[in-house]
Every structure is written in structure tokens, then in C-alpha cells.
């Protein structure tokens, strides 16, 4: 209760400073945020638990593990302090006599929940992010992606100024857009995007989008968070320590067991049974265990299709039914360890078949091994 009251008072102070003293300059927001600095890591954890308790039944967006989940499913997922510290440091950069990297790079294996974890932290800290994807880092027009990054960065700055909320720019899977793999060529837009991010890191308060130069046009500094799988494919000066902090996200076996247990909690799968599943399929990403549960639904969905008249009538039943006509009730399958293990072995066979077959070699006979 005491911590909750402290959080409320600190947050209220920040909002009052933003809305009531905005004309005194954008630096007023930082005076409120500095109150949170000594307790930033603790506050994030407390707010996360409170948020999950209040919204434990609410669904959230699809995450990069390929499943829809809710916050209660991952309550044992601890938040690394580097996230909260990086965000707070950037809002206090003008008060700290030290060089603060603008970018935080979160990298790790595929399907490990990097994007989901970041979104969770945004919700816990009350941050309104401006999100981009790697697909927006290329365009048929030269210079367009670089301009878009600057526009999104200024949008995040406007969130701070106009809405009284902390904000940041987030770019998902940046190595997919900027990484160089094998003999792939660097495009003009790749170079411009890299140069834009480097310039933002060096001059985060002077961001032009092509308008006439104005000495008074100062942009609020907001942190940039990027996710990816392999940052070694990105231009080295961009990821140097002065511009980007790096954080390797790799959940431990205990983390995975806790997350998967929450994932299967509503199915009455005990923690010991989850340990059995995780040990049966070691070295798998988190999305694998979400796919296990999804695969067990296939048989019951096939039966449901038969109940509505088969695949011939599927389109009419799903999209062309009358307003008051209801679909047959769908009954989810009863989850058992045996069914989950069976699904797991099926997924493993598919993985191995892809690795063994390699049809690309059949299509291109001259490909090198």
C-alpha cells in the first residue's frame, strides 16, 4: 500500500509538472522523473504485479512467440533493471554528467519473447511507445525510411509534451532491415537509416524533417529501443557503446518453466508436468511450447468443422450466416501431458524434415554446400 501510494504521488507530480508548467520548458518533466530514479527498478516490478492483478483476465496483442497471452501467464517473468534504468537515464540525461546512449538493443534467439517482454515493461511503466517494424526501413523512394524515423521520433517527443506521458521509439527486428547476410547488398536507404540513427544518437534534441531551420526548435529527448536476433550483422559504428546499450535476453530453464506453467495453468497442468515437457524438448524457443498447446486444438477444430456442415459450407457459415444465427458451440480439448507430448514430437518431426530435405538444393543444383 505504501509503495502504491508513493507511485501514485510520483506519477501525479510528473503529470502536474508536464501539464501545469509546460511553458517553462520541456525540462520540467525531468524534475518529476528524478523522484523515481532511486526506486525505478523496484517500482517497475511493483507496478507490473499490480497491473497483472487488475487485468489478469484481459487479453493482449499477439507476441513474437506466436500466441495470444495475458499478463497473468507470465507473472514470474522478471524484468531486467537495464530497461527501467535506460529509460530513466535518458530522461535525466541533461542532469547527469555522463554520456548516455540513446539506443537500447535487446537481442537474443528467435521466439524468446523479446518484443513481448518490452511491451510488458511499457505497460508497467506507463510508457506510450511509438512502434516501427523492420519492413518500414526500406522503400522504393530514396530517403523515405530515414525521414520516417525522424518523424516517428518527433511524434514520440510530442507524446511527452502534449499528453504528459513518457514515450520512446521502438523498432522491432532491426537486423532484418539493416543486417547484412552473406552477399546481400547495402542499399541507399540502408545507409540513410543507419546514418539517421547515428545522428539521432549524437544529437537527440535537434531532429529535422525537412522544415526550415529554427534555432528554437528543440525536440524532447526520448529513448530508442530496438530488438533483433543478431546485431553482428549491423553496421558496427551504430552499435558501439556510446550510441547503443546491448542486452542479451536469454531466459533460463527456470524462467521457461515458470512461463510455460503460466501458459498451461488454465489447463490444470501441474508444474512438475511442465518440467517434464520442458526436459523432453530441451533447447527449444518459447514459441515452441505455445505451438504445442495450439497443435492440440487441431483435432477438436476438425470435428467442429464437421459439425457446421463440412468444408464446403465453411465460408457461408463463418461469413454469410444471418445476423441472429449462431455457430455451433466450440468445446476446447481437454489438455493432457500425453497430448502435449504427442504434439511436441509432431513438431520435432516437421523441424527435422525441413533440415533433412532442403528442397532448395533440388531446385538449384549448383548451390554450394
GROMACS .gro file of C-alpha atoms in nm:
model
  369
    1UNK     CA    1   0.000   0.000   0.000
    2UNK     CA    2   0.281   0.242   0.090
    3UNK     CA    3   0.464   0.170  -0.233
    4UNK     CA    4   0.142   0.208  -0.435
    5UNK     CA    5   0.078   0.546  -0.272
    6UNK     CA    6   0.436   0.652  -0.348
    7UNK     CA    7   0.398   0.554  -0.712
    8UNK     CA    8   0.070   0.744  -0.737
    9UNK     CA    9   0.217   1.061  -0.583
   10UNK     CA   10   0.528   1.049  -0.801
   11UNK     CA   11   0.325   0.994  -1.115
   12UNK     CA   12   0.085   1.273  -1.019
   13UNK     CA   13   0.378   1.506  -0.967
   14UNK     CA   14   0.515   1.428  -1.312
   15UNK     CA   15   0.178   1.491  -1.479
   16UNK     CA   16   0.132   1.819  -1.293
   17UNK     CA   17   0.477   1.936  -1.394
   18UNK     CA   18   0.409   1.849  -1.756
   19UNK     CA   19   0.062   1.999  -1.784
   20UNK     CA   20   0.094   2.289  -1.546
   21UNK     CA   21   0.446   2.409  -1.621
   22UNK     CA   22   0.491   2.314  -1.982
   23UNK     CA   23   0.552   2.673  -2.085
   24UNK     CA   24   0.857   2.688  -1.865
   25UNK     CA   25   1.024   2.439  -2.094
   26UNK     CA   26   1.036   2.064  -2.158
   27UNK     CA   27   1.291   2.013  -1.879
   28UNK     CA   28   1.018   2.040  -1.617
   29UNK     CA   29   0.917   1.679  -1.677
   30UNK     CA   30   1.257   1.556  -1.563
   31UNK     CA   31   1.223   1.713  -1.220
   32UNK     CA   32   0.934   1.478  -1.154
   33UNK     CA   33   1.101   1.174  -1.305
   34UNK     CA   34   1.411   1.218  -1.088
   35UNK     CA   35   1.190   1.129  -0.790
   36UNK     CA   36   1.159   0.780  -0.937
   37UNK     CA   37   1.528   0.720  -1.006
   38UNK     CA   38   1.637   0.561  -0.676
   39UNK     CA   39   1.338   0.325  -0.685
   40UNK     CA   40   1.299   0.278  -1.060
   41UNK     CA   41   1.369  -0.097  -1.068
   42UNK     CA   42   1.155  -0.165  -0.760
   43UNK     CA   43   0.868   0.050  -0.886
   44UNK     CA   44   0.861  -0.127  -1.223
   45UNK     CA   45   0.832  -0.465  -1.051
   46UNK     CA   46   0.559  -0.346  -0.811
   47UNK     CA   47   0.358  -0.180  -1.088
   48UNK     CA   48   0.387  -0.494  -1.302
   49UNK     CA   49   0.242  -0.714  -1.028
   50UNK     CA   50  -0.039  -0.464  -0.964
   51UNK     CA   51  -0.115  -0.436  -1.335
   52UNK     CA   52  -0.133  -0.813  -1.376
   53UNK     CA   53  -0.362  -0.845  -1.076
   54UNK     CA   54  -0.602  -0.583  -1.211
   55UNK     CA   55  -0.600  -0.711  -1.569
   56UNK     CA   56  -0.534  -1.080  -1.528
   57UNK     CA   57  -0.831  -1.174  -1.747
   58UNK     CA   58  -0.768  -0.922  -2.023
   59UNK     CA   59  -0.612  -1.038  -2.349
   60UNK     CA   60  -0.322  -0.858  -2.507
   61UNK     CA   61  -0.180  -0.844  -2.858
   62UNK     CA   62  -0.003  -1.132  -3.028
   63UNK     CA   63   0.358  -1.154  -2.919
   64UNK     CA   64   0.661  -1.284  -3.106
   65UNK     CA   65   0.617  -1.629  -2.952
   66UNK     CA   66   0.323  -1.670  -3.189
   67UNK     CA   67   0.044  -1.690  -2.934
   68UNK     CA   68  -0.204  -1.459  -2.771
   69UNK     CA   69  -0.148  -1.440  -2.398
   70UNK     CA   70  -0.233  -1.235  -2.094
   71UNK     CA   71  -0.018  -1.073  -1.832
   72UNK     CA   72  -0.108  -1.329  -1.568
   73UNK     CA   73   0.053  -1.600  -1.780
   74UNK     CA   74   0.399  -1.455  -1.727
   75UNK     CA   75   0.388  -1.308  -1.380
   76UNK     CA   76   0.708  -1.496  -1.298
   77UNK     CA   77   0.889  -1.323  -1.582
   78UNK     CA   78   1.130  -1.086  -1.405
   79UNK     CA   79   1.206  -0.751  -1.564
   80UNK     CA   80   1.576  -0.674  -1.605
   81UNK     CA   81   1.670  -0.344  -1.443
   82UNK     CA   82   1.854  -0.232  -1.756
   83UNK     CA   83   1.520  -0.144  -1.918
   84UNK     CA   84   1.399   0.090  -1.647
   85UNK     CA   85   1.745   0.236  -1.593
   86UNK     CA   86   1.798   0.304  -1.963
   87UNK     CA   87   1.464   0.484  -1.996
   88UNK     CA   88   1.509   0.690  -1.680
   89UNK     CA   89   1.872   0.777  -1.765
   90UNK     CA   90   1.765   0.920  -2.099
   91UNK     CA   91   1.502   1.140  -1.937
   92UNK     CA   92   1.765   1.261  -1.689
   93UNK     CA   93   2.048   1.294  -1.941
   94UNK     CA   94   2.072   1.673  -1.900
   95UNK     CA   95   2.124   1.631  -1.525
   96UNK     CA   96   2.385   1.357  -1.543
   97UNK     CA   97   2.745   1.448  -1.617
   98UNK     CA   98   2.797   1.141  -1.832
   99UNK     CA   99   2.739   1.029  -2.189
  100UNK     CA  100   2.408   0.839  -2.210
  101UNK     CA  101   2.349   0.601  -2.505
  102UNK     CA  102   2.018   0.682  -2.672
  103UNK     CA  103   1.953   0.331  -2.805
  104UNK     CA  104   1.893   0.009  -2.611
  105UNK     CA  105   1.939  -0.303  -2.823
  106UNK     CA  106   1.760  -0.615  -2.698
  107UNK     CA  107   1.886  -0.920  -2.882
  108UNK     CA  108   1.866  -1.295  -2.849
  109UNK     CA  109   1.733  -1.614  -3.003
  110UNK     CA  110   1.420  -1.635  -3.211
  111UNK     CA  111   1.087  -1.673  -3.035
  112UNK     CA  112   1.221  -1.591  -2.687
  113UNK     CA  113   0.969  -1.316  -2.615
  114UNK     CA  114   1.186  -1.007  -2.662
  115UNK     CA  115   0.910  -0.792  -2.810
  116UNK     CA  116   0.653  -0.923  -2.563
  117UNK     CA  117   0.880  -0.851  -2.268
  118UNK     CA  118   0.940  -0.497  -2.392
  119UNK     CA  119   0.567  -0.431  -2.436
  120UNK     CA  120   0.512  -0.559  -2.084
  121UNK     CA  121   0.762  -0.309  -1.947
  122UNK     CA  122   0.595  -0.026  -2.137
  123UNK     CA  123   0.263  -0.113  -1.975
  124UNK     CA  124   0.419  -0.143  -1.632
  125UNK     CA  125   0.595   0.194  -1.656
  126UNK     CA  126   0.305   0.376  -1.820
  127UNK     CA  127   0.501   0.444  -2.139
  128UNK     CA  128   0.327   0.530  -2.465
  129UNK     CA  129   0.564   0.388  -2.731
  130UNK     CA  130   0.579   0.476  -3.100
  131UNK     CA  131   0.646   0.147  -3.277
  132UNK     CA  132   0.812   0.071  -3.610
  133UNK     CA  133   0.895  -0.256  -3.782
  134UNK     CA  134   1.186  -0.363  -3.999
  135UNK     CA  135   0.955  -0.356  -4.302
  136UNK     CA  136   0.943   0.023  -4.279
  137UNK     CA  137   1.321   0.056  -4.312
  138UNK     CA  138   1.310   0.015  -4.690
  139UNK     CA  139   1.118   0.200  -4.960
  140UNK     CA  140   1.109   0.249  -5.335
  141UNK     CA  141   1.193   0.614  -5.268
  142UNK     CA  142   1.542   0.705  -5.155
  143UNK     CA  143   1.546   0.879  -4.818
  144UNK     CA  144   1.188   0.793  -4.723
  145UNK     CA  145   1.271   0.547  -4.437
  146UNK     CA  146   1.519   0.791  -4.280
  147UNK     CA  147   1.259   1.068  -4.286
  148UNK     CA  148   1.001   0.830  -4.140
  149UNK     CA  149   1.230   0.750  -3.846
  150UNK     CA  150   1.277   1.120  -3.774
  151UNK     CA  151   0.902   1.178  -3.796
  152UNK     CA  152   0.828   0.891  -3.558
  153UNK     CA  153   1.094   1.017  -3.318
  154UNK     CA  154   0.936   1.363  -3.317
  155UNK     CA  155   0.595   1.200  -3.267
  156UNK     CA  156   0.727   1.028  -2.954
  157UNK     CA  157   0.861   1.364  -2.839
  158UNK     CA  158   0.517   1.520  -2.893
  159UNK     CA  159   0.362   1.249  -2.674
  160UNK     CA  160   0.581   1.370  -2.388
  161UNK     CA  161   0.495   1.734  -2.449
  162UNK     CA  162   0.124   1.709  -2.530
  163UNK     CA  163  -0.002   1.404  -2.339
  164UNK     CA  164   0.218   1.423  -2.032
  165UNK     CA  165   0.333   1.063  -2.073
  166UNK     CA  166   0.675   0.908  -2.106
  167UNK     CA  167   0.735   0.776  -2.456
  168UNK     CA  168   1.001   0.607  -2.667
  169UNK     CA  169   1.062   0.494  -3.023
  170UNK     CA  170   1.070   0.116  -3.067
  171UNK     CA  171   1.196  -0.062  -3.380
  172UNK     CA  172   1.125  -0.435  -3.398
  173UNK     CA  173   1.363  -0.681  -3.570
  174UNK     CA  174   1.605  -0.410  -3.679
  175UNK     CA  175   1.862  -0.663  -3.804
  176UNK     CA  176   1.608  -0.793  -4.056
  177UNK     CA  177   1.601  -0.447  -4.215
  178UNK     CA  178   1.962  -0.334  -4.167
  179UNK     CA  179   2.156  -0.657  -4.130
  180UNK     CA  180   2.396  -0.777  -4.396
  181UNK     CA  181   2.376  -1.152  -4.457
  182UNK     CA  182   2.620  -1.328  -4.686
  183UNK     CA  183   2.632  -1.146  -5.019
  184UNK     CA  184   2.333  -0.917  -4.964
  185UNK     CA  185   2.391  -0.565  -5.089
  186UNK     CA  186   2.365  -0.245  -4.890
  187UNK     CA  187   2.102  -0.013  -5.040
  188UNK     CA  188   2.095   0.365  -5.029
  189UNK     CA  189   1.807   0.351  -4.782
  190UNK     CA  190   2.005   0.115  -4.557
  191UNK     CA  191   2.284   0.370  -4.545
  192UNK     CA  192   2.046   0.657  -4.481
  193UNK     CA  193   1.868   0.471  -4.200
  194UNK     CA  194   2.199   0.385  -4.032
  195UNK     CA  195   2.314   0.744  -4.068
  196UNK     CA  196   1.984   0.873  -3.930
  197UNK     CA  197   2.003   0.654  -3.620
  198UNK     CA  198   2.367   0.752  -3.563
  199UNK     CA  199   2.277   1.121  -3.594
  200UNK     CA  200   1.984   1.082  -3.352
  201UNK     CA  201   2.218   0.917  -3.103
  202UNK     CA  202   2.462   1.206  -3.128
  203UNK     CA  203   2.203   1.488  -3.145
  204UNK     CA  204   1.877   1.363  -2.990
  205UNK     CA  205   1.729   1.711  -2.937
  206UNK     CA  206   1.788   1.852  -3.287
  207UNK     CA  207   1.575   1.648  -3.527
  208UNK     CA  208   1.482   1.793  -3.865
  209UNK     CA  209   1.220   1.653  -4.101
  210UNK     CA  210   1.294   1.897  -4.382
  211UNK     CA  211   1.141   2.215  -4.241
  212UNK     CA  212   1.321   2.548  -4.229
  213UNK     CA  213   1.590   2.567  -3.962
  214UNK     CA  214   1.474   2.726  -3.639
  215UNK     CA  215   1.714   2.775  -3.352
  216UNK     CA  216   1.428   2.736  -3.104
  217UNK     CA  217   1.313   2.403  -3.250
  218UNK     CA  218   1.426   2.177  -2.966
  219UNK     CA  219   1.295   1.820  -2.956
  220UNK     CA  220   1.244   1.640  -2.626
  221UNK     CA  221   1.494   1.356  -2.589
  222UNK     CA  222   1.322   1.017  -2.592
  223UNK     CA  223   1.496   0.678  -2.574
  224UNK     CA  224   1.505   0.436  -2.867
  225UNK     CA  225   1.464   0.062  -2.809
  226UNK     CA  226   1.538  -0.190  -3.084
  227UNK     CA  227   1.504  -0.568  -3.092
  228UNK     CA  228   1.683  -0.821  -3.308
  229UNK     CA  229   1.840  -1.163  -3.329
  230UNK     CA  230   2.197  -1.091  -3.439
  231UNK     CA  231   2.343  -0.742  -3.404
  232UNK     CA  232   2.676  -0.855  -3.552
  233UNK     CA  233   2.515  -0.809  -3.896
  234UNK     CA  234   2.455  -0.437  -3.831
  235UNK     CA  235   2.700  -0.159  -3.920
  236UNK     CA  236   2.948  -0.156  -3.630
  237UNK     CA  237   2.962   0.222  -3.558
  238UNK     CA  238   2.586   0.220  -3.494
  239UNK     CA  239   2.609  -0.040  -3.218
  240UNK     CA  240   2.917   0.098  -3.046
  241UNK     CA  241   2.890   0.152  -2.673
  242UNK     CA  242   2.850   0.529  -2.686
  243UNK     CA  243   2.538   0.500  -2.901
  244UNK     CA  244   2.376   0.171  -2.804
  245UNK     CA  245   2.347  -0.031  -2.485
  246UNK     CA  246   2.319  -0.401  -2.557
  247UNK     CA  247   2.117  -0.651  -2.358
  248UNK     CA  248   2.118  -1.022  -2.436
  249UNK     CA  249   1.783  -1.175  -2.347
  250UNK     CA  250   1.806  -1.547  -2.286
  251UNK     CA  251   1.553  -1.693  -2.040
  252UNK     CA  252   1.693  -1.961  -1.811
  253UNK     CA  253   1.537  -2.303  -1.772
  254UNK     CA  254   1.364  -2.180  -1.457
  255UNK     CA  255   1.225  -1.880  -1.646
  256UNK     CA  256   1.094  -2.106  -1.922
  257UNK     CA  257   0.934  -2.347  -1.675
  258UNK     CA  258   0.759  -2.059  -1.494
  259UNK     CA  259   0.636  -1.901  -1.817
  260UNK     CA  260   0.515  -2.230  -1.967
  261UNK     CA  261   0.347  -2.321  -1.637
  262UNK     CA  262   0.151  -1.995  -1.651
  263UNK     CA  263   0.071  -2.068  -2.014
  264UNK     CA  264  -0.081  -2.405  -1.922
  265UNK     CA  265  -0.224  -2.305  -1.585
  266UNK     CA  266  -0.586  -2.294  -1.700
  267UNK     CA  267  -0.544  -2.646  -1.840
  268UNK     CA  268  -0.468  -2.787  -1.493
  269UNK     CA  269  -0.117  -2.888  -1.596
  270UNK     CA  270   0.098  -2.904  -1.283
  271UNK     CA  271   0.443  -2.753  -1.258
  272UNK     CA  272   0.603  -3.098  -1.234
  273UNK     CA  273   0.433  -3.194  -1.559
  274UNK     CA  274   0.560  -2.873  -1.718
  275UNK     CA  275   0.912  -2.963  -1.609
  276UNK     CA  276   0.866  -3.299  -1.780
  277UNK     CA  277   0.758  -3.128  -2.103
  278UNK     CA  278   1.046  -2.880  -2.096
  279UNK     CA  279   1.302  -3.154  -2.025
  280UNK     CA  280   1.155  -3.372  -2.301
  281UNK     CA  281   1.202  -3.092  -2.554
  282UNK     CA  282   1.517  -2.907  -2.443
  283UNK     CA  283   1.682  -2.624  -2.637
  284UNK     CA  284   1.352  -2.508  -2.781
  285UNK     CA  285   1.234  -2.147  -2.800
  286UNK     CA  286   0.935  -2.030  -2.600
  287UNK     CA  287   0.718  -2.021  -2.911
  288UNK     CA  288   0.763  -2.400  -2.940
  289UNK     CA  289   0.572  -2.457  -2.615
  290UNK     CA  290   0.298  -2.221  -2.729
  291UNK     CA  291   0.277  -2.417  -3.055
  292UNK     CA  292   0.237  -2.741  -2.856
  293UNK     CA  293  -0.082  -2.614  -2.700
  294UNK     CA  294  -0.207  -2.479  -3.032
  295UNK     CA  295  -0.147  -2.812  -3.207
  296UNK     CA  296  -0.365  -2.999  -2.957
  297UNK     CA  297  -0.662  -2.797  -3.081
  298UNK     CA  298  -0.639  -2.931  -3.436
  299UNK     CA  299  -0.848  -3.245  -3.380
  300UNK     CA  300  -1.130  -3.065  -3.199
  301UNK     CA  301  -1.136  -2.790  -3.464
  302UNK     CA  302  -1.167  -3.056  -3.736
  303UNK     CA  303  -1.466  -3.201  -3.552
  304UNK     CA  304  -1.618  -2.853  -3.519
  305UNK     CA  305  -1.586  -2.804  -3.897
  306UNK     CA  306  -1.780  -3.126  -3.949
  307UNK     CA  307  -2.048  -3.006  -3.708
  308UNK     CA  308  -2.114  -2.693  -3.916
  309UNK     CA  309  -2.153  -2.888  -4.239
  310UNK     CA  310  -1.801  -2.958  -4.361
  311UNK     CA  311  -1.550  -2.753  -4.555
  312UNK     CA  312  -1.797  -2.697  -4.844
  313UNK     CA  313  -2.019  -2.482  -4.623
  314UNK     CA  314  -1.740  -2.329  -4.417
  315UNK     CA  315  -1.737  -1.990  -4.591
  316UNK     CA  316  -2.114  -1.944  -4.575
  317UNK     CA  317  -2.128  -2.048  -4.211
  318UNK     CA  318  -1.846  -1.823  -4.097
  319UNK     CA  319  -1.914  -1.514  -4.308
  320UNK     CA  320  -2.255  -1.548  -4.472
  321UNK     CA  321  -2.476  -1.651  -4.180
  322UNK     CA  322  -2.777  -1.445  -4.078
  323UNK     CA  323  -2.748  -1.183  -3.811
  324UNK     CA  324  -2.917  -1.384  -3.536
  325UNK     CA  325  -2.779  -1.722  -3.646
  326UNK     CA  326  -2.522  -1.862  -3.406
  327UNK     CA  327  -2.240  -2.101  -3.480
  328UNK     CA  328  -2.226  -2.440  -3.310
  329UNK     CA  329  -2.059  -2.423  -2.970
  330UNK     CA  330  -1.690  -2.499  -2.984
  331UNK     CA  331  -1.558  -2.713  -2.698
  332UNK     CA  332  -1.184  -2.677  -2.633
  333UNK     CA  333  -0.995  -3.005  -2.591
  334UNK     CA  334  -0.902  -3.138  -2.250
  335UNK     CA  335  -0.529  -3.085  -2.222
  336UNK     CA  336  -0.316  -3.373  -2.102
  337UNK     CA  337   0.058  -3.425  -2.081
  338UNK     CA  338   0.027  -3.714  -2.327
  339UNK     CA  339  -0.147  -3.493  -2.585
  340UNK     CA  340   0.110  -3.217  -2.542
  341UNK     CA  341   0.399  -3.461  -2.580
  342UNK     CA  342   0.239  -3.608  -2.891
  343UNK     CA  343   0.210  -3.258  -3.040
  344UNK     CA  344   0.571  -3.189  -2.947
  345UNK     CA  345   0.703  -3.496  -3.126
  346UNK     CA  346   0.496  -3.399  -3.431
  347UNK     CA  347   0.657  -3.052  -3.434
  348UNK     CA  348   1.002  -3.205  -3.395
  349UNK     CA  349   0.942  -3.428  -3.696
  350UNK     CA  350   0.846  -3.124  -3.901
  351UNK     CA  351   1.160  -2.939  -3.791
  352UNK     CA  352   1.380  -3.234  -3.879
  353UNK     CA  353   1.209  -3.287  -4.215
  354UNK     CA  354   1.287  -2.930  -4.317
  355UNK     CA  355   1.652  -2.972  -4.219
  356UNK     CA  356   1.686  -3.308  -4.395
  357UNK     CA  357   1.500  -3.234  -4.716
  358UNK     CA  358   1.640  -2.892  -4.820
  359UNK     CA  359   1.437  -2.866  -5.138
  360UNK     CA  360   1.632  -2.557  -5.238
  361UNK     CA  361   1.918  -2.786  -5.338
  362UNK     CA  362   1.683  -2.975  -5.567
  363UNK     CA  363   1.572  -2.651  -5.731
  364UNK     CA  364   1.928  -2.511  -5.761
  365UNK     CA  365   2.161  -2.800  -5.836
  366UNK     CA  366   2.469  -2.579  -5.843
  367UNK     CA  367   2.422  -2.448  -5.489
  368UNK     CA  368   2.727  -2.489  -5.267
  369UNK     CA  369   2.706  -2.700  -4.952
   0.00000   0.00000   0.00000
